[in-house]
Amino acid sequence: MDIRIGIINSPREINFESSQSSKEIQAVVSSALDSGAKYFTLTDVRGSVYVVPLESFGYLEIGSEESRRVGFVA
């Protein structure tokens, strides 16, 4: 699952791949926004943890769950 997180007042984005499903990611972010939490955390496929403060959170883009195909199709 490709994840892209936009940060307010920053031209760069946080990009990583996660093994979590799109529903799990949506639940984490939604519950943090609804509860008034100060941050939310997501984990990538290598086990790195990303802590995103909600005061600088701009947007979340969740890519498709299908893996990319590599190579040429005949």
mmCIF file of N, CA and C in Angstrom:
data_model
loop_
_atom_site.group_PDB
_atom_site.id
_atom_site.type_symbol
_atom_site.label_atom_id
_atom_site.label_comp_id
_atom_site.label_asym_id
_atom_site.label_seq_id
_atom_site.Cartn_x
_atom_site.Cartn_y
_atom_site.Cartn_z
ATOM 1 N N MET A 1 0.846 -1.164 0.000
ATOM 2 C CA MET A 1 0.000 0.000 0.000
ATOM 3 C C MET A 1 0.893 1.229 0.000
ATOM 4 N N ASP A 2 0.785 2.059 -1.024
ATOM 5 C CA ASP A 2 1.552 3.303 -1.094
ATOM 6 C C ASP A 2 0.836 4.381 -0.295
ATOM 7 N N ILE A 3 1.593 5.075 0.550
ATOM 8 C CA ILE A 3 1.060 6.130 1.400
ATOM 9 C C ILE A 3 1.790 7.425 1.078
ATOM 10 N N ARG A 4 1.042 8.510 0.962
ATOM 11 C CA ARG A 4 1.630 9.830 0.759
ATOM 12 C C ARG A 4 0.956 10.772 1.747
ATOM 13 N N ILE A 5 1.764 11.439 2.575
ATOM 14 C CA ILE A 5 1.249 12.355 3.584
ATOM 15 C C ILE A 5 1.764 13.749 3.264
ATOM 16 N N GLY A 6 0.847 14.692 3.113
ATOM 17 C CA GLY A 6 1.205 16.083 2.871
ATOM 18 C C GLY A 6 1.340 16.828 4.183
ATOM 19 N N ILE A 7 2.348 17.679 4.259
ATOM 20 C CA ILE A 7 2.620 18.459 5.467
ATOM 21 C C ILE A 7 2.359 19.929 5.152
ATOM 22 N N ILE A 8 1.661 20.628 6.044
ATOM 23 C CA ILE A 8 1.361 22.048 5.864
ATOM 24 C C ILE A 8 2.655 22.855 5.857
ATOM 25 N N ASN A 9 2.731 23.822 4.956
ATOM 26 C CA ASN A 9 3.876 24.728 4.813
ATOM 27 C C ASN A 9 5.173 24.008 4.488
ATOM 28 N N SER A 10 5.077 22.879 3.810
ATOM 29 C CA SER A 10 6.261 22.139 3.385
ATOM 30 C C SER A 10 6.043 21.673 1.943
ATOM 31 N N PRO A 11 7.004 21.931 1.064
ATOM 32 C CA PRO A 11 6.840 21.498 -0.322
ATOM 33 C C PRO A 11 7.043 19.995 -0.515
ATOM 34 N N ARG A 12 7.580 19.324 0.475
ATOM 35 C CA ARG A 12 7.851 17.890 0.373
ATOM 36 C C ARG A 12 6.748 17.087 1.035
ATOM 37 N N GLU A 13 6.647 15.840 0.616
ATOM 38 C CA GLU A 13 5.674 14.905 1.170
ATOM 39 C C GLU A 13 6.411 13.745 1.816
ATOM 40 N N ILE A 14 5.729 13.033 2.682
ATOM 41 C CA ILE A 14 6.255 11.795 3.246
ATOM 42 C C ILE A 14 5.691 10.665 2.400
ATOM 43 N N ASN A 15 6.556 9.852 1.795
ATOM 44 C CA ASN A 15 6.141 8.724 0.954
ATOM 45 C C ASN A 15 6.719 7.438 1.518
ATOM 46 N N PHE A 16 5.880 6.421 1.648
ATOM 47 C CA PHE A 16 6.358 5.112 2.071
ATOM 48 C C PHE A 16 5.337 4.050 1.716
ATOM 49 N N GLU A 17 5.747 2.792 1.808
ATOM 50 C CA GLU A 17 4.850 1.660 1.581
ATOM 51 C C GLU A 17 4.514 1.026 2.919
ATOM 52 N N SER A 18 3.262 0.697 3.095
ATOM 53 C CA SER A 18 2.799 0.114 4.343
ATOM 54 C C SER A 18 2.159 -1.243 4.084
ATOM 55 N N SER A 19 2.270 -2.122 5.055
ATOM 56 C CA SER A 19 1.617 -3.424 4.938
ATOM 57 C C SER A 19 0.199 -3.385 5.512
ATOM 58 N N GLN A 20 -0.178 -2.255 6.122
ATOM 59 C CA GLN A 20 -1.527 -2.097 6.654
ATOM 60 C C GLN A 20 -2.508 -1.910 5.500
ATOM 61 N N SER A 21 -3.748 -2.325 5.709
ATOM 62 C CA SER A 21 -4.769 -2.154 4.680
ATOM 63 C C SER A 21 -5.250 -0.702 4.666
ATOM 64 N N SER A 22 -5.917 -0.322 3.607
ATOM 65 C CA SER A 22 -6.414 1.056 3.510
ATOM 66 C C SER A 22 -7.448 1.348 4.595
ATOM 67 N N LYS A 23 -8.247 0.361 4.951
ATOM 68 C CA LYS A 23 -9.231 0.557 6.019
ATOM 69 C C LYS A 23 -8.559 0.786 7.369
ATOM 70 N N GLU A 24 -7.466 0.063 7.637
ATOM 71 C CA GLU A 24 -6.731 0.262 8.888
ATOM 72 C C GLU A 24 -6.119 1.661 8.948
ATOM 73 N N ILE A 25 -5.552 2.100 7.845
ATOM 74 C CA ILE A 25 -4.930 3.424 7.803
ATOM 75 C C ILE A 25 -5.983 4.508 7.980
ATOM 76 N N GLN A 26 -7.106 4.363 7.291
ATOM 77 C CA GLN A 26 -8.198 5.328 7.438
ATOM 78 C C GLN A 26 -8.703 5.367 8.869
ATOM 79 N N ALA A 27 -8.801 4.217 9.517
ATOM 80 C CA ALA A 27 -9.279 4.155 10.897
ATOM 81 C C ALA A 27 -8.325 4.868 11.848
ATOM 82 N N VAL A 28 -7.020 4.676 11.650
ATOM 83 C CA VAL A 28 -6.024 5.321 12.518
ATOM 84 C C VAL A 28 -6.120 6.839 12.408
ATOM 85 N N VAL A 29 -6.150 7.342 11.171
ATOM 86 C CA VAL A 29 -6.186 8.788 10.958
ATOM 87 C C VAL A 29 -7.523 9.374 11.399
ATOM 88 N N SER A 30 -8.621 8.719 11.078
ATOM 89 C CA SER A 30 -9.949 9.205 11.468
ATOM 90 C C SER A 30 -10.110 9.266 12.976
ATOM 91 N N SER A 31 -9.672 8.231 13.664
ATOM 92 C CA SER A 31 -9.814 8.229 15.128
ATOM 93 C C SER A 31 -8.950 9.306 15.767
ATOM 94 N N ALA A 32 -7.769 9.564 15.207
ATOM 95 C CA ALA A 32 -6.917 10.629 15.741
ATOM 96 C C ALA A 32 -7.568 11.990 15.526
ATOM 97 N N LEU A 33 -8.137 12.214 14.341
ATOM 98 C CA LEU A 33 -8.800 13.488 14.064
ATOM 99 C C LEU A 33 -10.050 13.674 14.919
ATOM 100 N N ASP A 34 -10.843 12.620 15.093
ATOM 101 C CA ASP A 34 -12.079 12.708 15.864
ATOM 102 C C ASP A 34 -11.841 12.874 17.358
ATOM 103 N N SER A 35 -10.776 12.264 17.863
ATOM 104 C CA SER A 35 -10.529 12.295 19.303
ATOM 105 C C SER A 35 -9.759 13.527 19.757
ATOM 106 N N GLY A 36 -9.249 14.307 18.809
ATOM 107 C CA GLY A 36 -8.467 15.487 19.188
ATOM 108 C C GLY A 36 -7.057 15.143 19.630
ATOM 109 N N ALA A 37 -6.543 14.017 19.166
ATOM 110 C CA ALA A 37 -5.184 13.609 19.521
ATOM 111 C C ALA A 37 -4.177 14.596 18.938
ATOM 112 N N LYS A 38 -2.963 14.564 19.424
ATOM 113 C CA LYS A 38 -1.920 15.465 18.940
ATOM 114 C C LYS A 38 -1.154 14.872 17.763
ATOM 115 N N TYR A 39 -1.205 13.555 17.597
ATOM 116 C CA TYR A 39 -0.471 12.899 16.513
ATOM 117 C C TYR A 39 -1.090 11.546 16.201
ATOM 118 N N PHE A 40 -0.676 10.963 15.071
ATOM 119 C CA PHE A 40 -1.011 9.578 14.756
ATOM 120 C C PHE A 40 0.256 8.909 14.242
ATOM 121 N N THR A 41 0.284 7.580 14.303
ATOM 122 C CA THR A 41 1.462 6.835 13.861
ATOM 123 C C THR A 41 1.077 5.805 12.806
ATOM 124 N N LEU A 42 1.966 5.632 11.837
ATOM 125 C CA LEU A 42 1.827 4.605 10.812
ATOM 126 C C LEU A 42 3.161 3.887 10.691
ATOM 127 N N THR A 43 3.127 2.631 10.249
ATOM 128 C CA THR A 43 4.333 1.812 10.137
ATOM 129 C C THR A 43 4.529 1.386 8.692
ATOM 130 N N ASP A 44 5.785 1.444 8.212
ATOM 131 C CA ASP A 44 6.052 1.022 6.837
ATOM 132 C C ASP A 44 6.395 -0.462 6.792
ATOM 133 N N VAL A 45 6.664 -0.981 5.592
ATOM 134 C CA VAL A 45 6.892 -2.416 5.405
ATOM 135 C C VAL A 45 8.186 -2.895 6.060
ATOM 136 N N ARG A 46 9.123 -2.000 6.337
ATOM 137 C CA ARG A 46 10.391 -2.384 6.982
ATOM 138 C C ARG A 46 10.355 -2.229 8.486
ATOM 139 N N GLY A 47 9.227 -1.757 9.017
ATOM 140 C CA GLY A 47 9.089 -1.618 10.459
ATOM 141 C C GLY A 47 9.376 -0.225 10.988
ATOM 142 N N SER A 48 9.693 0.727 10.121
ATOM 143 C CA SER A 48 9.905 2.104 10.565
ATOM 144 C C SER A 48 8.563 2.722 10.943
ATOM 145 N N VAL A 49 8.564 3.514 12.010
ATOM 146 C CA VAL A 49 7.342 4.141 12.503
ATOM 147 C C VAL A 49 7.382 5.629 12.161
ATOM 148 N N TYR A 50 6.288 6.135 11.597
ATOM 149 C CA TYR A 50 6.149 7.538 11.255
ATOM 150 C C TYR A 50 5.150 8.165 12.219
ATOM 151 N N VAL A 51 5.581 9.175 12.950
ATOM 152 C CA VAL A 51 4.723 9.908 13.872
ATOM 153 C C VAL A 51 4.402 11.245 13.207
ATOM 154 N N VAL A 52 3.126 11.472 12.933
ATOM 155 C CA VAL A 52 2.708 12.677 12.220
ATOM 156 C C VAL A 52 1.900 13.560 13.167
ATOM 157 N N PRO A 53 2.402 14.755 13.495
ATOM 158 C CA PRO A 53 1.623 15.664 14.344
ATOM 159 C C PRO A 53 0.440 16.237 13.569
ATOM 160 N N LEU A 54 -0.728 16.238 14.182
ATOM 161 C CA LEU A 54 -1.936 16.687 13.492
ATOM 162 C C LEU A 54 -1.932 18.186 13.225
ATOM 163 N N GLU A 55 -1.169 18.960 13.970
ATOM 164 C CA GLU A 55 -1.145 20.402 13.727
ATOM 165 C C GLU A 55 -0.472 20.744 12.400
ATOM 166 N N SER A 56 0.355 19.847 11.868
ATOM 167 C CA SER A 56 1.000 20.099 10.576
ATOM 168 C C SER A 56 0.538 19.122 9.495
ATOM 169 N N PHE A 57 -0.481 18.339 9.786
ATOM 170 C CA PHE A 57 -1.016 17.359 8.843
ATOM 171 C C PHE A 57 -1.841 18.061 7.780
ATOM 172 N N GLY A 58 -1.483 17.846 6.503
ATOM 173 C CA GLY A 58 -2.204 18.471 5.403
ATOM 174 C C GLY A 58 -3.200 17.534 4.761
ATOM 175 N N TYR A 59 -2.719 16.387 4.271
ATOM 176 C CA TYR A 59 -3.596 15.427 3.614
ATOM 177 C C TYR A 59 -2.963 14.043 3.636
ATOM 178 N N LEU A 60 -3.783 13.041 3.331
ATOM 179 C CA LEU A 60 -3.337 11.655 3.263
ATOM 180 C C LEU A 60 -3.826 11.073 1.953
ATOM 181 N N GLU A 61 -2.903 10.509 1.186
ATOM 182 C CA GLU A 61 -3.269 9.834 -0.057
ATOM 183 C C GLU A 61 -2.904 8.368 0.087
ATOM 184 N N ILE A 62 -3.894 7.509 -0.109
ATOM 185 C CA ILE A 62 -3.685 6.072 0.009
ATOM 186 C C ILE A 62 -3.744 5.485 -1.389
ATOM 187 N N GLY A 63 -2.661 4.830 -1.804
ATOM 188 C CA GLY A 63 -2.593 4.235 -3.139
ATOM 189 C C GLY A 63 -3.330 2.925 -3.207
ATOM 190 N N SER A 64 -3.240 2.277 -4.347
ATOM 191 C CA SER A 64 -3.936 1.012 -4.544
ATOM 192 C C SER A 64 -3.232 -0.118 -3.803
ATOM 193 N N GLU A 65 -3.977 -1.169 -3.527
ATOM 194 C CA GLU A 65 -3.430 -2.307 -2.809
ATOM 195 C C GLU A 65 -2.716 -3.286 -3.728
ATOM 196 N N GLU A 66 -2.889 -3.125 -5.042
ATOM 197 C CA GLU A 66 -2.239 -4.023 -5.990
ATOM 198 C C GLU A 66 -0.764 -3.671 -6.102
ATOM 199 N N SER A 67 0.066 -4.682 -6.196
ATOM 200 C CA SER A 67 1.494 -4.428 -6.372
ATOM 201 C C SER A 67 1.769 -4.060 -7.816
ATOM 202 N N ARG A 68 2.822 -3.307 -8.013
ATOM 203 C CA ARG A 68 3.180 -2.883 -9.370
ATOM 204 C C ARG A 68 3.824 -4.033 -10.111
ATOM 205 N N ARG A 69 3.503 -4.119 -11.393
ATOM 206 C CA ARG A 69 4.110 -5.161 -12.223
ATOM 207 C C ARG A 69 5.397 -4.617 -12.816
ATOM 208 N N VAL A 70 6.397 -5.435 -12.821
ATOM 209 C CA VAL A 70 7.685 -5.052 -13.359
ATOM 210 C C VAL A 70 7.966 -5.868 -14.597
ATOM 211 N N GLY A 71 8.484 -5.232 -15.626
ATOM 212 C CA GLY A 71 8.826 -5.957 -16.838
ATOM 213 C C GLY A 71 7.957 -5.546 -18.004
ATOM 214 N N PHE A 72 8.152 -6.229 -19.091
ATOM 215 C CA PHE A 72 7.432 -5.933 -20.326
ATOM 216 C C PHE A 72 6.382 -7.005 -20.557
ATOM 217 N N VAL A 73 5.255 -6.572 -21.096
ATOM 218 C CA VAL A 73 4.182 -7.497 -21.431
ATOM 219 C C VAL A 73 4.256 -7.759 -22.928
ATOM 220 N N ALA A 74 4.235 -9.024 -23.300
ATOM 221 C CA ALA A 74 4.343 -9.374 -24.725
ATOM 222 C C ALA A 74 3.039 -9.254 -25.440
#
